């Protein structure tokens, strides 16, 4: 045994599991090279933006109180705008999460009587209450903003005819979710998003095209804002926070869209001028700097898991060979014991809380018990190696993240080891 293999063994990875993992990894070298090439491009993109915006040591300090003339905050927003190639950006700790960023972008850019169109099917769960698809206090529906949806066709393509027929006088904003989230539809590539935006703008040029960019940042060398999106919106507790941002969301887009969002986040008249950054700026900058390589680690993790579990007879989405457009991996186990063992294995490999054993529980808002593995530095962070599994058929786990590839590899091997130890799978 090599020294490395001995260390793995002392941390609970058997020789069989280690060697099976190594064999799988040999086949992934070429794909990992292309992931590294994307990360290299995006790393340079971020560094160039930081240099051009003249990020200085003083930018890393925060402000308190009203936060007038917050140099670090204003410069960070310039960095985001430069990376996303947009006129402006709003990047704030006062935006509490991805849902909040999306709700802010919608509520600030729509007026009573307007209509939203989602041409890519049902949006992310939490947006149902924002829009009012599920009745909810304060939803857009309560402000007389209506919603229309056109589903993808069964083969995953756009229903262009249906989209055309749904665009009307009231249509003011088209919302496009890049990642499949926790659905089974395909994730959209930046190219496909560009085609969709071009189609929509051809019919109605002044419509606002917003992209929910969650989990998609830095997966490709281009972002949806490079192919016509008026606004890209996301969470700093995912890819662009690089694992360091302790809170936050962003909206990058046209000057007008961002100004509307700022007026809603703070107040009409105050807009971007207030909002103290407190002590988070250094982590925002450093996290954004690390984000391209962190995203690459998470991608390698997702591909490793797909390739590790697929030959063992489990359905994986995306499959072992598919091109990736986000960092989420689903694995269908078909029985609750395996879902639990998988999540407990991921937890046992974590840097934080590895000694606790997650159990399924009745989470608010879910119709079945859910088990979650999250040994994270930032609570609930899903750019860190994490997994959750609803305890109901088809007994699938959704798994994502990994701040470093080597941690992700270890965590995934721990998950497989947990299944092996419980006799739920045998290594070929
Ligand atoms: C995570 C996510 C959101 C919501 O972000 P939160 O930070 O969990 O509120 C919205 N859309 C997509 C596609 C997501 O993945």
mmCIF file of N, CA, C and O and ligand atoms in Angstrom, residues 97-99 102 124 126 177 179 212 214-215 235 238, ligand 1:
data_model
loop_
_atom_site.group_PDB
_atom_site.id
_atom_site.type_symbol
_atom_site.label_atom_id
_atom_site.label_comp_id
_atom_site.label_asym_id
_atom_site.label_seq_id
_atom_site.Cartn_x
_atom_site.Cartn_y
_atom_site.Cartn_z
ATOM 1 N N UNK A 97 -30.105 35.657 0.314
ATOM 2 C CA UNK A 97 -29.928 34.338 -0.309
ATOM 3 C C UNK A 97 -30.360 34.430 -1.770
ATOM 4 O O UNK A 97 -30.756 35.497 -2.241
ATOM 5 N N UNK A 98 -30.303 33.318 -2.470
ATOM 6 C CA UNK A 98 -30.655 33.321 -3.887
ATOM 7 C C UNK A 98 -32.117 33.668 -4.139
ATOM 8 O O UNK A 98 -32.439 34.436 -5.050
ATOM 9 N N UNK A 99 -33.000 33.100 -3.335
ATOM 10 C CA UNK A 99 -34.424 33.386 -3.501
ATOM 11 C C UNK A 99 -34.688 34.879 -3.331
ATOM 12 O O UNK A 99 -35.451 35.480 -4.092
ATOM 13 N N UNK A 102 -33.573 36.795 -6.415
ATOM 14 C CA UNK A 102 -34.522 36.610 -7.517
ATOM 15 C C UNK A 102 -35.813 37.377 -7.266
ATOM 16 O O UNK A 102 -36.353 38.024 -8.175
ATOM 17 N N UNK A 124 -37.818 27.165 -9.862
ATOM 18 C CA UNK A 124 -37.354 26.609 -8.583
ATOM 19 C C UNK A 124 -38.441 26.735 -7.509
ATOM 20 O O UNK A 124 -39.161 27.734 -7.448
ATOM 21 N N UNK A 126 -38.815 27.541 -4.403
ATOM 22 C CA UNK A 126 -39.044 28.708 -3.539
ATOM 23 C C UNK A 126 -39.629 29.888 -4.327
ATOM 24 O O UNK A 126 -40.195 30.802 -3.732
ATOM 25 N N UNK A 177 -34.518 29.771 -16.037
ATOM 26 C CA UNK A 177 -33.692 29.105 -15.016
ATOM 27 C C UNK A 177 -32.650 28.245 -15.716
ATOM 28 O O UNK A 177 -32.988 27.315 -16.436
ATOM 29 N N UNK A 179 -30.127 26.264 -14.363
ATOM 30 C CA UNK A 179 -29.949 24.933 -13.778
ATOM 31 C C UNK A 179 -31.284 24.200 -13.711
ATOM 32 O O UNK A 179 -32.336 24.816 -13.553
ATOM 33 N N UNK A 212 -32.018 33.029 -13.932
ATOM 34 C CA UNK A 212 -31.660 32.494 -12.615
ATOM 35 C C UNK A 212 -30.381 31.696 -12.833
ATOM 36 O O UNK A 212 -30.396 30.606 -13.396
ATOM 37 N N UNK A 214 -28.238 30.493 -10.597
ATOM 38 C CA UNK A 214 -27.799 29.680 -9.446
ATOM 39 C C UNK A 214 -27.193 28.351 -9.903
ATOM 40 O O UNK A 214 -27.796 27.638 -10.708
ATOM 41 N N UNK A 215 -26.055 28.023 -9.371
ATOM 42 C CA UNK A 215 -25.312 26.785 -9.641
ATOM 43 C C UNK A 215 -24.638 26.759 -11.014
ATOM 44 O O UNK A 215 -23.964 25.795 -11.356
ATOM 45 N N UNK A 235 -26.859 33.452 -5.979
ATOM 46 C CA UNK A 235 -26.581 33.424 -4.543
ATOM 47 C C UNK A 235 -25.084 33.343 -4.292
ATOM 48 O O UNK A 235 -24.373 32.613 -4.977
ATOM 49 N N UNK A 238 -23.559 29.992 -3.080
ATOM 50 C CA UNK A 238 -23.275 28.980 -4.098
ATOM 51 C C UNK A 238 -22.004 29.395 -4.846
ATOM 52 O O UNK A 238 -21.152 30.054 -4.262
HETATM 53 C C1 LIG B 1 -30.566 27.440 -4.833
HETATM 54 C C2 LIG B 1 -31.386 27.947 -5.943
HETATM 55 C C3 LIG B 1 -32.267 29.011 -5.765
HETATM 56 C C4 LIG B 1 -32.524 29.653 -4.422
HETATM 57 O O1 LIG B 1 -31.387 30.010 -3.715
HETATM 58 P P1 LIG B 1 -31.398 30.000 -2.114
HETATM 59 O O2 LIG B 1 -30.093 30.622 -1.783
HETATM 60 O O3 LIG B 1 -31.519 28.579 -1.677
HETATM 61 O O4 LIG B 1 -32.559 30.828 -1.680
HETATM 62 C C5 LIG B 1 -32.976 29.449 -6.865
HETATM 63 N N1 LIG B 1 -32.841 28.857 -8.072
HETATM 64 C C6 LIG B 1 -32.007 27.827 -8.277
HETATM 65 C C7 LIG B 1 -31.890 27.216 -9.636
HETATM 66 C C8 LIG B 1 -31.248 27.342 -7.216
HETATM 67 O O5 LIG B 1 -30.414 26.324 -7.432
#
